[in-house]
Coordinates of C-alpha atoms in Angstrom, one line a residue:
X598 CA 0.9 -14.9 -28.9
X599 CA 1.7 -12.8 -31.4
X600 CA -0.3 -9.5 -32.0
X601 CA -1.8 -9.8 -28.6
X602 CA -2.9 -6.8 -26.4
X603 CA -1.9 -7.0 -22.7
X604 CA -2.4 -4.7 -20.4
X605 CA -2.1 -4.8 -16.4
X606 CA -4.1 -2.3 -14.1
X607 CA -1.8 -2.1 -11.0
X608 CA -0.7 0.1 -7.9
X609 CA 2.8 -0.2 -7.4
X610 CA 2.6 -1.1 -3.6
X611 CA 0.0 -4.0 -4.4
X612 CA 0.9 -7.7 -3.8
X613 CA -1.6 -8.8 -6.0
X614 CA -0.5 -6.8 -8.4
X615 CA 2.7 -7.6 -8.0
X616 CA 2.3 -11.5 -8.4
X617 CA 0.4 -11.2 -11.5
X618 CA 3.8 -9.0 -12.8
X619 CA 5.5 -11.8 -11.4
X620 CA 3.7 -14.4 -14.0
X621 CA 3.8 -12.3 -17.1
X622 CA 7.3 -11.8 -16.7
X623 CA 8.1 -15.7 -15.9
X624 CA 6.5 -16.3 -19.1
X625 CA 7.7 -13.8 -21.1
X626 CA 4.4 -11.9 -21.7
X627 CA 4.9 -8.3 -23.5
X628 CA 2.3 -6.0 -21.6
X629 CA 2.3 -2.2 -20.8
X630 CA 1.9 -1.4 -17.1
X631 CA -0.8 1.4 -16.3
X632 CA -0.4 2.5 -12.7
X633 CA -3.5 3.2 -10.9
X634 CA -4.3 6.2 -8.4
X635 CA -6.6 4.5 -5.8
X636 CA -7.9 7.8 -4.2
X637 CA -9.0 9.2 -7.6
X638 CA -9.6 5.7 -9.9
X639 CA -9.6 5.9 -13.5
X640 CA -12.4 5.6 -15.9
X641 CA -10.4 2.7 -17.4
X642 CA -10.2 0.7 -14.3
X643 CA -13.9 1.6 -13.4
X644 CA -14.4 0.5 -16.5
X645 CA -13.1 -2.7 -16.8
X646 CA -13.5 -3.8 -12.9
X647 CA -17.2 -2.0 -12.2
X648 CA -18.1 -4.5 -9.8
X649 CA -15.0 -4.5 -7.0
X650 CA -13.1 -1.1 -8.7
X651 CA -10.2 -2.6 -7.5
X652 CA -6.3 -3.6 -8.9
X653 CA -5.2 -5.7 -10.4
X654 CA -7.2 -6.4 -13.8
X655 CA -6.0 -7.8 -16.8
X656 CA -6.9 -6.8 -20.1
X657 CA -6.2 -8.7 -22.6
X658 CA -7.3 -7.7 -26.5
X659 CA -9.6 -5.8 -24.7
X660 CA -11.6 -8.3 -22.7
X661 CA -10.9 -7.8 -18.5
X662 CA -10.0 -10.4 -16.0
X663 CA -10.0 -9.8 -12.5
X664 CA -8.8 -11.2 -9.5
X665 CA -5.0 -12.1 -8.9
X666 CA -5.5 -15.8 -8.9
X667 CA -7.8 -15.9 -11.6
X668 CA -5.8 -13.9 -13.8
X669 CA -2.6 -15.7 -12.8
X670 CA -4.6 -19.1 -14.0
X671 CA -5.6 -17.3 -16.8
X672 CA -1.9 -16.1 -18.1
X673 CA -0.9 -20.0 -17.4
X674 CA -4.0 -21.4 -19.8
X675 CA -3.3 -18.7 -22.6
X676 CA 0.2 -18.9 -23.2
X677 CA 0.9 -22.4 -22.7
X678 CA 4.9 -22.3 -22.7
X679 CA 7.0 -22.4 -19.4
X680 CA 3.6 -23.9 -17.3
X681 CA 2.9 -22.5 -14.2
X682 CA 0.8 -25.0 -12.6
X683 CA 1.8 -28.5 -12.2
X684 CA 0.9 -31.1 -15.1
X685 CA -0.8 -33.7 -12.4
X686 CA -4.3 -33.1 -12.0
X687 CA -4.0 -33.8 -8.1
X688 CA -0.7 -31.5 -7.5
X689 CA -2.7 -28.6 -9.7
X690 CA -5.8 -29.2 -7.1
X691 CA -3.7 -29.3 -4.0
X692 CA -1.3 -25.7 -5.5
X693 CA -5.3 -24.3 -5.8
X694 CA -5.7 -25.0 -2.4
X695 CA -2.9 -23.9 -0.6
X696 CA -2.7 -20.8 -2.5
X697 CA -6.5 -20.2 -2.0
X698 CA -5.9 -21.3 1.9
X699 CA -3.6 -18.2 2.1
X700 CA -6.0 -15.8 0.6
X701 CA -8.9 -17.2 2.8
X702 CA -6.9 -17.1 5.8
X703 CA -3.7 -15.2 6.2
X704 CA -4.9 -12.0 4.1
X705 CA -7.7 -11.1 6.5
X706 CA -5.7 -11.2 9.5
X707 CA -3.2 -9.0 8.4
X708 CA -6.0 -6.2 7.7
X709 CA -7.6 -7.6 11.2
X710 CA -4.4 -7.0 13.1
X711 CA -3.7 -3.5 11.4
X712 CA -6.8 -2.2 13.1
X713 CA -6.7 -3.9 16.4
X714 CA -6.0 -2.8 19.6
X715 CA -2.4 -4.2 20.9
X716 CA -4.0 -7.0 23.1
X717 CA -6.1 -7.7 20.4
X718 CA -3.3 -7.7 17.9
X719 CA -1.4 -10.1 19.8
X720 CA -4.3 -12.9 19.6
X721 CA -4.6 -12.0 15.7
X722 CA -0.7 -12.6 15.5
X723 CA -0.7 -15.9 16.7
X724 CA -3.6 -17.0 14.7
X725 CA -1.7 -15.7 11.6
X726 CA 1.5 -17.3 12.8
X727 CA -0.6 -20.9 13.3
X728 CA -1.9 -20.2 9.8
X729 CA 1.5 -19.9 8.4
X730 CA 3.2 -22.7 10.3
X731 CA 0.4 -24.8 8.6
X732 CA 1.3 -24.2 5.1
X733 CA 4.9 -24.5 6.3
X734 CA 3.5 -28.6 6.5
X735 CA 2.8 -28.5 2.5
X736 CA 6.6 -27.8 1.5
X737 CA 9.1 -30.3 0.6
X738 CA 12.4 -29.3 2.2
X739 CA 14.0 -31.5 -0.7
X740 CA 12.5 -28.7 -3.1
X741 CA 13.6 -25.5 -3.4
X742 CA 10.5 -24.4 -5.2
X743 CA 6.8 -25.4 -4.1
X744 CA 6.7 -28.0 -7.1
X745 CA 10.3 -29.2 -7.3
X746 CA 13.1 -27.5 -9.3
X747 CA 11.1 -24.7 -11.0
X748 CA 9.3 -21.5 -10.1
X749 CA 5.7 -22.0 -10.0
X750 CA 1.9 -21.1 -9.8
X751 CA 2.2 -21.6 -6.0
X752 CA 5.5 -19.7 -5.3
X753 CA 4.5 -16.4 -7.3
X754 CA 0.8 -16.7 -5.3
X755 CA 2.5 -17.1 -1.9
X756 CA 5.9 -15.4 -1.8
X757 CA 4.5 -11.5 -1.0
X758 CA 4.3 -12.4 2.6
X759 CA 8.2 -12.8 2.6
X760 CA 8.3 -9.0 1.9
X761 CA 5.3 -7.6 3.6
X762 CA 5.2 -9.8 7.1
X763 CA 8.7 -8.1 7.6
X764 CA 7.7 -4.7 7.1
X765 CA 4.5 -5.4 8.8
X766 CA 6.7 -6.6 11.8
X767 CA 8.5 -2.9 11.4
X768 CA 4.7 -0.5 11.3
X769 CA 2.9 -2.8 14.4
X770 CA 6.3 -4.7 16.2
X771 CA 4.7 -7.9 15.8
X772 CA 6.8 -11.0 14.4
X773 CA 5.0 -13.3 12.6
X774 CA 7.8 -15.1 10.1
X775 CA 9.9 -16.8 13.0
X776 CA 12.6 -18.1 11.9
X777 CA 13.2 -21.0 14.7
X778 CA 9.4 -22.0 14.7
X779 CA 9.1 -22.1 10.8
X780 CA 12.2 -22.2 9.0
X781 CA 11.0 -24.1 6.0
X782 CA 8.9 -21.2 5.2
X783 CA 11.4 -18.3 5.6
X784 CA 14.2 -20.3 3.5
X785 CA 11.5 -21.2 0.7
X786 CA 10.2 -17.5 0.5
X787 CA 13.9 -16.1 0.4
X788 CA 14.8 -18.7 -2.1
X789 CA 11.5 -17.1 -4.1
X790 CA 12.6 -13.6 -3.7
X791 CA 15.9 -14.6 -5.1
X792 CA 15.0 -15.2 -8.2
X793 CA 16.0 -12.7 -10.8
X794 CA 12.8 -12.1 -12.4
X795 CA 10.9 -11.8 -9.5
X796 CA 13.9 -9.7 -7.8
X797 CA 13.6 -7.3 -10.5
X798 CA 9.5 -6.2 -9.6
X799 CA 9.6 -5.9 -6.0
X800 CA 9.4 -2.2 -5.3
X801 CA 12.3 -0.7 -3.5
X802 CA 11.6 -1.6 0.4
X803 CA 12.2 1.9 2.0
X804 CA 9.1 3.2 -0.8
X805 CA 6.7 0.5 0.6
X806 CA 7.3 0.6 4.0
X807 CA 7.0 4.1 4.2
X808 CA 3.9 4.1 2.1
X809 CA 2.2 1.7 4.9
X810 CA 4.1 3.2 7.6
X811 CA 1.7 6.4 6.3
X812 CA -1.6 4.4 5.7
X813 CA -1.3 2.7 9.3
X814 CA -0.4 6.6 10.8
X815 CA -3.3 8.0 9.3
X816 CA -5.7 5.2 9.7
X817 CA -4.8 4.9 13.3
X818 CA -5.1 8.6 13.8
X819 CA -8.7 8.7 12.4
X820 CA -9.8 5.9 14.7
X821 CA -8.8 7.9 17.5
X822 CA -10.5 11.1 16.7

């Protein structure tokens, strides 16, 4: 809309971050980026986002929205051309779901398993893997997309994982997109991540998995001392 302020608190190795980036830019949004340090967080951010102090928030003509699926719902409802989520009632319920389903599930055992012991991170892994396969069950393998021919709410909400279960595979050596138990899931995510505008935000690869690679060193280090 024209005159509009929009602004986007981020971190540059966030996924949440990076998926609201991901709907801006699929609508055609003009925003100005302000990176966040997360060790020292600014008195904008603290601001805006007193309650969690976390990335990402959304400010639009000054009023703050947090929460990557919120704002991403948000962005769809405000600037109403190119929609996001599905027209059907039901198939806008059922994208809430499975997108909320992956949040609920998948995100906590992939912090769970980065502190675990290797035993323990072998259980975690196969829960994660279970959790995965079952979203694989939602896809159409007629659709390229999640909601046919277009790029959607739930594609931009989902797709990270085909960039950080790889490099997560890399830090801890545990698998978790199999590509002979779930191939629905890697070819969707890869057809996701193939998509100019979303090519064009990931952060180079090497950057965030040596970023990680450096969290997970110094996290495990301090749990040993």
């Amino acid at each position: 809309m024209a005159g509009d302020k929009v602004k986007l608190l981020g971190f540059w190795g966030s996924p949440f971050a990076l998926r609201v980036e991901w709907a801006l830019r699929l609508k055609g949004v003009e925003y100005e980026y302000v990176e966040e340090d997360l060790s020292n967080k600014s008195p904008m951010l603290l601001q805006y986002n007193p309650l969690y102090k976390k990335v990402p928030v959304l400010v639009h003509n000054g009023k703050p929205i947090m929460e990557s699926l919120v704002i991403i719902e948000y962005i769809d409802e405000t600037w109403k051309n190119r929609p996001l989520l599905p027209i059907d009632p039901f198939e806008r319920a059922t994208s809430r779901f499975w997108a909320k389903f992956v949040d609920d599930k998948f995100v906590p055992l992939i912090i769970k398993m980065s502190s675990s012991t290797r035993e323990q991170k072998d259980k975690v892994a196969e829960e994660a893997r279970e959790v995965l396969k079952t979203l694989e069950s939602s896809l159409n393998q007629n659709k390229p997309f999640y909601g046919g021919k277009i790029l959607g709410f739930m594609d931009i909400a989902v797709a990270w994982i085909g960039i950080w279960a790889p490099m997560l595979e890399k830090i801890i050596d545990i698998k978790l997109l199999d590509e002979e138990y779930m191939p629905l899931l890697n070819t969707w995510f890869r057809d996701v991540l193939e998509v100019l505008v979303i090519k064009e935000c990931i952060p180079p690869l090497d950057k965030l998995l040596a970023h990680y690679k450096d969290y997970y060193d110094r996290f495990m280090a301090t749990k040993s001392n």
